[in-house]
One Martini backbone bead per residue (centre of mass of N, CA, C, O) as a GRO file, in nm:
protein
  228
    1MET     BB    1   0.055   0.064  -0.019
    2LYS     BB    2   0.298   0.268   0.007
    3THR     BB    3   0.360   0.261  -0.320
    4ILE     BB    4   0.099   0.417  -0.357
    5PRO     BB    5   0.035   0.738  -0.438
    6LEU     BB    6  -0.252   0.773  -0.307
    7PHE     BB    7  -0.107   0.672  -0.006
    8SER     BB    8   0.081   0.886   0.045
    9GLY     BB    9   0.140   0.987   0.387
   10LEU     BB   10   0.019   0.767   0.538
   11SER     BB   11  -0.056   0.601   0.799
   12GLN     BB   12  -0.063   0.292   0.922
   13PRO     BB   13  -0.359   0.293   1.024
   14GLN     BB   14  -0.474   0.396   0.751
   15LEU     BB   15  -0.370   0.162   0.576
   16GLU     BB   16  -0.525  -0.059   0.732
   17LYS     BB   17  -0.809   0.041   0.654
   18ILE     BB   18  -0.772  -0.010   0.352
   19GLN     BB   19  -0.703  -0.312   0.371
   20ASP     BB   20  -0.983  -0.395   0.497
   21ILE     BB   21  -1.149  -0.309   0.213
   22ALA     BB   22  -0.971  -0.470   0.032
   23LEU     BB   23  -0.980  -0.652  -0.277
   24GLU     BB   24  -0.843  -0.936  -0.426
   25LEU     BB   25  -0.792  -0.969  -0.775
   26HIS     BB   26  -0.804  -1.198  -1.064
   27PHE     BB   27  -0.667  -1.161  -1.403
   28SER     BB   28  -0.661  -1.271  -1.703
   29LYS     BB   29  -0.568  -1.257  -2.005
   30GLY     BB   30  -0.849  -1.087  -2.162
   31ARG     BB   31  -1.009  -0.994  -1.917
   32LEU     BB   32  -1.274  -0.843  -1.794
   33ILE     BB   33  -1.347  -0.596  -1.549
   34PHE     BB   34  -1.514  -0.380  -1.719
   35GLN     BB   35  -1.802  -0.225  -1.867
   36GLU     BB   36  -1.954  -0.025  -2.051
   37GLY     BB   37  -2.232   0.087  -1.836
   38GLU     BB   38  -2.152   0.004  -1.575
   39GLN     BB   39  -2.172   0.015  -1.249
   40GLY     BB   40  -2.000   0.216  -1.006
   41ASN     BB   41  -1.899   0.037  -0.695
   42GLY     BB   42  -1.589   0.088  -0.762
   43PHE     BB   43  -1.235   0.071  -0.746
   44TYR     BB   44  -0.895   0.049  -0.886
   45ILE     BB   45  -0.576  -0.138  -0.842
   46VAL     BB   46  -0.269  -0.202  -0.954
   47ASN     BB   47  -0.050  -0.454  -0.858
   48THR     BB   48  -0.026  -0.650  -1.110
   49GLY     BB   49   0.048  -0.581  -1.423
   50LYS     BB   50  -0.190  -0.505  -1.697
   51ILE     BB   51  -0.407  -0.243  -1.825
   52LYS     BB   52  -0.692  -0.148  -2.023
   53VAL     BB   53  -0.850   0.145  -2.147
   54PHE     BB   54  -1.158   0.139  -2.347
   55LYS     BB   55  -1.314   0.186  -2.670
   56LEU     BB   56  -1.603   0.123  -2.876
   57SER     BB   57  -1.729   0.127  -3.167
   58PHE     BB   58  -1.990   0.045  -3.370
   59GLU     BB   59  -1.768  -0.112  -3.559
   60GLY     BB   60  -1.536  -0.222  -3.336
   61LYS     BB   61  -1.337  -0.007  -3.278
   62GLU     BB   62  -1.039   0.046  -3.104
   63GLN     BB   63  -0.971   0.272  -2.818
   64ILE     BB   64  -0.709   0.357  -2.639
   65LEU     BB   65  -0.666   0.545  -2.337
   66HIS     BB   66  -0.515   0.335  -2.136
   67ILE     BB   67  -0.211   0.233  -1.959
   68TYR     BB   68  -0.173   0.020  -1.669
   69GLY     BB   69   0.018  -0.022  -1.384
   70PRO     BB   70   0.158  -0.041  -1.104
   71GLY     BB   71  -0.027   0.188  -0.879
   72HIS     BB   72  -0.276   0.232  -1.051
   73THR     BB   73  -0.569   0.393  -1.100
   74PHE     BB   74  -0.922   0.296  -1.175
   75GLY     BB   75  -1.262   0.397  -1.194
   76GLU     BB   76  -1.323   0.659  -1.001
   77VAL     BB   77  -1.512   0.875  -1.123
   78PRO     BB   78  -1.793   0.724  -1.139
   79VAL     BB   79  -1.803   0.657  -0.841
   80PHE     BB   80  -1.828   0.966  -0.737
   81GLU     BB   81  -2.086   1.015  -0.927
   82GLY     BB   82  -2.277   0.757  -0.949
   83LYS     BB   83  -2.195   0.607  -1.217
   84SER     BB   84  -2.105   0.486  -1.507
   85PHE     BB   85  -1.893   0.348  -1.717
   86PRO     BB   86  -1.731   0.503  -2.008
   87ALA     BB   87  -1.556   0.237  -2.007
   88SER     BB   88  -1.328  -0.019  -2.055
   89ALA     BB   89  -1.165  -0.310  -1.893
   90MET     BB   90  -0.844  -0.491  -1.942
   91ALA     BB   91  -0.638  -0.751  -1.933
   92ILE     BB   92  -0.291  -0.780  -2.078
   93GLU     BB   93  -0.229  -0.938  -1.820
   94ASN     BB   94  -0.162  -1.103  -1.564
   95SER     BB   95  -0.363  -0.988  -1.278
   96SER     BB   96  -0.349  -0.784  -0.985
   97ILE     BB   97  -0.640  -0.648  -0.810
   98LEU     BB   98  -0.771  -0.378  -0.639
   99PHE     BB   99  -1.077  -0.344  -0.452
  100LEU     BB  100  -1.283  -0.047  -0.378
  101PRO     BB  101  -1.547   0.029  -0.220
  102ARG     BB  102  -1.730   0.305  -0.221
  103ASP     BB  103  -1.857   0.341   0.064
  104ALA     BB  104  -1.603   0.277   0.232
  105PHE     BB  105  -1.420   0.498   0.104
  106VAL     BB  106  -1.590   0.748   0.169
  107ASP     BB  107  -1.569   0.713   0.474
  108LEU     BB  108  -1.259   0.755   0.481
  109ILE     BB  109  -1.243   1.041   0.359
  110THR     BB  110  -1.406   1.191   0.591
  111THR     BB  111  -1.149   1.099   0.804
  112THR     BB  112  -0.914   1.164   0.562
  113PRO     BB  113  -0.762   1.433   0.437
  114ALA     BB  114  -0.511   1.316   0.290
  115LEU     BB  115  -0.676   1.139   0.095
  116SER     BB  116  -0.830   1.367  -0.043
  117MET     BB  117  -0.577   1.513  -0.160
  118ASN     BB  118  -0.468   1.273  -0.322
  119MET     BB  119  -0.716   1.244  -0.503
  120LEU     BB  120  -0.706   1.526  -0.631
  121ALA     BB  121  -0.421   1.500  -0.750
  122ASP     BB  122  -0.475   1.249  -0.925
  123LEU     BB  123  -0.711   1.370  -1.096
  124SER     BB  124  -0.552   1.613  -1.206
  125LYS     BB  125  -0.335   1.449  -1.351
  126ARG     BB  126  -0.534   1.290  -1.532
  127LEU     BB  127  -0.659   1.537  -1.676
  128ARG     BB  128  -0.400   1.641  -1.804
  129ALA     BB  129  -0.331   1.382  -1.966
  130PHE     BB  130  -0.600   1.377  -2.127
  131THR     BB  131  -0.567   1.652  -2.265
  132ILE     BB  132  -0.309   1.575  -2.418
  133GLN     BB  133  -0.429   1.336  -2.572
  134ILE     BB  134  -0.643   1.494  -2.728
  135GLU     BB  135  -0.449   1.683  -2.868
  136ASN     BB  136  -0.285   1.468  -3.017
  137LEU     BB  137  -0.528   1.331  -3.175
  138SER     BB  138  -0.647   1.612  -3.307
  139LEU     BB  139  -0.363   1.793  -3.390
  140LYS     BB  140  -0.159   1.565  -3.444
  141GLU     BB  141   0.060   1.391  -3.592
  142VAL     BB  142   0.180   1.079  -3.575
  143PRO     BB  143   0.483   1.143  -3.523
  144ALA     BB  144   0.419   1.327  -3.277
  145ARG     BB  145   0.278   1.115  -3.103
  146LEU     BB  146   0.513   0.913  -3.088
  147ALA     BB  147   0.724   1.104  -2.969
  148ALA     BB  148   0.562   1.176  -2.713
  149TYR     BB  149   0.551   0.887  -2.601
  150ILE     BB  150   0.855   0.841  -2.573
  151LEU     BB  151   0.899   1.082  -2.379
  152THR     BB  152   0.718   0.973  -2.157
  153LEU     BB  153   0.883   0.718  -2.107
  154TYR     BB  154   1.145   0.861  -2.038
  155THR     BB  155   1.038   0.997  -1.781
  156GLU     BB  156   0.949   0.719  -1.643
  157GLN     BB  157   1.260   0.583  -1.735
  158LYS     BB  158   1.528   0.729  -1.627
  159SER     BB  159   1.684   0.477  -1.499
  160SER     BB  160   1.739   0.376  -1.806
  161GLN     BB  161   2.062   0.342  -1.843
  162ILE     BB  162   2.310   0.351  -2.109
  163SER     BB  163   2.623   0.247  -2.132
  164GLY     BB  164   2.843   0.309  -2.406
  165LEU     BB  165   2.607   0.480  -2.605
  166ASN     BB  166   2.644   0.790  -2.637
  167ASN     BB  167   2.432   0.863  -2.409
  168GLU     BB  168   2.199   0.704  -2.436
  169GLN     BB  169   1.859   0.640  -2.417
  170MET     BB  170   1.631   0.405  -2.264
  171VAL     BB  171   1.333   0.239  -2.371
  172THR     BB  172   1.039   0.042  -2.287
  173LEU     BB  173   0.793  -0.120  -2.423
  174PRO     BB  174   0.483  -0.213  -2.254
  175ILE     BB  175   0.373  -0.270  -2.546
  176SER     BB  176   0.243  -0.334  -2.828
  177LYS     BB  177   0.209  -0.220  -3.146
  178ALA     BB  178  -0.096  -0.251  -3.154
  179GLN     BB  179  -0.151  -0.094  -2.889
  180LEU     BB  180  -0.004   0.164  -2.972
  181ALA     BB  181  -0.181   0.227  -3.215
  182ASN     BB  182  -0.444   0.261  -3.051
  183LEU     BB  183  -0.341   0.488  -2.860
  184ILE     BB  184  -0.256   0.693  -3.124
  185GLY     BB  185  -0.431   0.643  -3.387
  186THR     BB  186  -0.334   0.377  -3.566
  187THR     BB  187  -0.106   0.161  -3.726
  188PRO     BB  188   0.135  -0.077  -3.721
  189GLU     BB  189   0.256   0.003  -3.998
  190THR     BB  190   0.302   0.301  -3.928
  191ILE     BB  191   0.485   0.259  -3.690
  192SER     BB  192   0.714   0.119  -3.850
  193ARG     BB  193   0.770   0.352  -4.048
  194ILE     BB  194   0.839   0.569  -3.832
  195PHE     BB  195   1.068   0.425  -3.698
  196LYS     BB  196   1.246   0.422  -3.951
  197LYS     BB  197   1.260   0.731  -3.991
  198MET     BB  198   1.385   0.790  -3.715
  199ALA     BB  199   1.638   0.620  -3.766
  200ASP     BB  200   1.733   0.769  -4.027
  201ALA     BB  201   1.742   1.049  -3.847
  202GLN     BB  202   1.886   0.976  -3.569
  203LEU     BB  203   1.686   0.956  -3.310
  204ILE     BB  204   1.672   0.636  -3.322
  205ALA     BB  205   1.681   0.294  -3.189
  206VAL     BB  206   1.554  -0.033  -3.277
  207LYS     BB  207   1.500  -0.323  -3.042
  208ALA     BB  208   1.226  -0.432  -3.041
  209LYS     BB  209   1.132  -0.289  -2.724
  210GLU     BB  210   1.385  -0.114  -2.771
  211ILE     BB  211   1.469   0.241  -2.720
  212PHE     BB  212   1.713   0.451  -2.859
  213ILE     BB  213   1.813   0.773  -2.775
  214SER     BB  214   2.002   1.005  -2.970
  215ASP     BB  215   1.783   1.268  -3.005
  216ILE     BB  216   1.602   1.450  -2.790
  217GLU     BB  217   1.561   1.723  -2.934
  218GLY     BB  218   1.453   1.609  -3.200
  219LEU     BB  219   1.213   1.461  -3.069
  220SER     BB  220   1.083   1.716  -2.949
  221ASP     BB  221   1.037   1.860  -3.218
  222LEU     BB  222   0.856   1.638  -3.340
  223SER     BB  223   0.627   1.655  -3.117
  224GLU     BB  224   0.546   1.946  -3.238
  225SER     BB  225   0.563   1.935  -3.567
  226GLY     BB  226   0.566   1.639  -3.734
  227ARG     BB  227   0.838   1.657  -3.884
  228LEU     BB  228   1.029   1.397  -4.093
   0.00000   0.00000   0.00000
């Protein structure tokens, strides 16, 4: 519990109260956690594994909204609105997930101001990230979206330093190319073509799921201009 950002700064007795109401659930790869339109009677925290939050069009086309790993919460907004889930969630790896029932968690919030502030901070961060995602999908070309995603991974994985490679930085794709394509609104074939163009421009080098960033300033320029 202490490693989950939402609960940072809470005392041990407060953490124990959260543990008392949390239920651990297990989902195999490909299993739905909740479906769009279902009533939100609690929210979730990824313990191990990865999940995707997504929407399906009337034609059955999938748009991934988020990919979450350990420590991330999801499904909390409709819970506090008392409404249904606006999207679906599915395990993309075998996953262990904590479920916190709405009524019990709301009772905890009313008696734990620190938890209320953490929740507000987490939702504000999520809103900002979602605003950026909408901007990327609606206003930026695909190369800019892909460059922005790589830079986001770089920020999240700063500790992944590769020595002896001209000070390059390395990031590891946490999802498949097909899932990445859905996340940024394109096709796997387009992802492969843009990766090749980025490599030809000496911005990155790609080896399986590892991406070595050779020119971070050039990649940052691409994330803004979209010109490759």
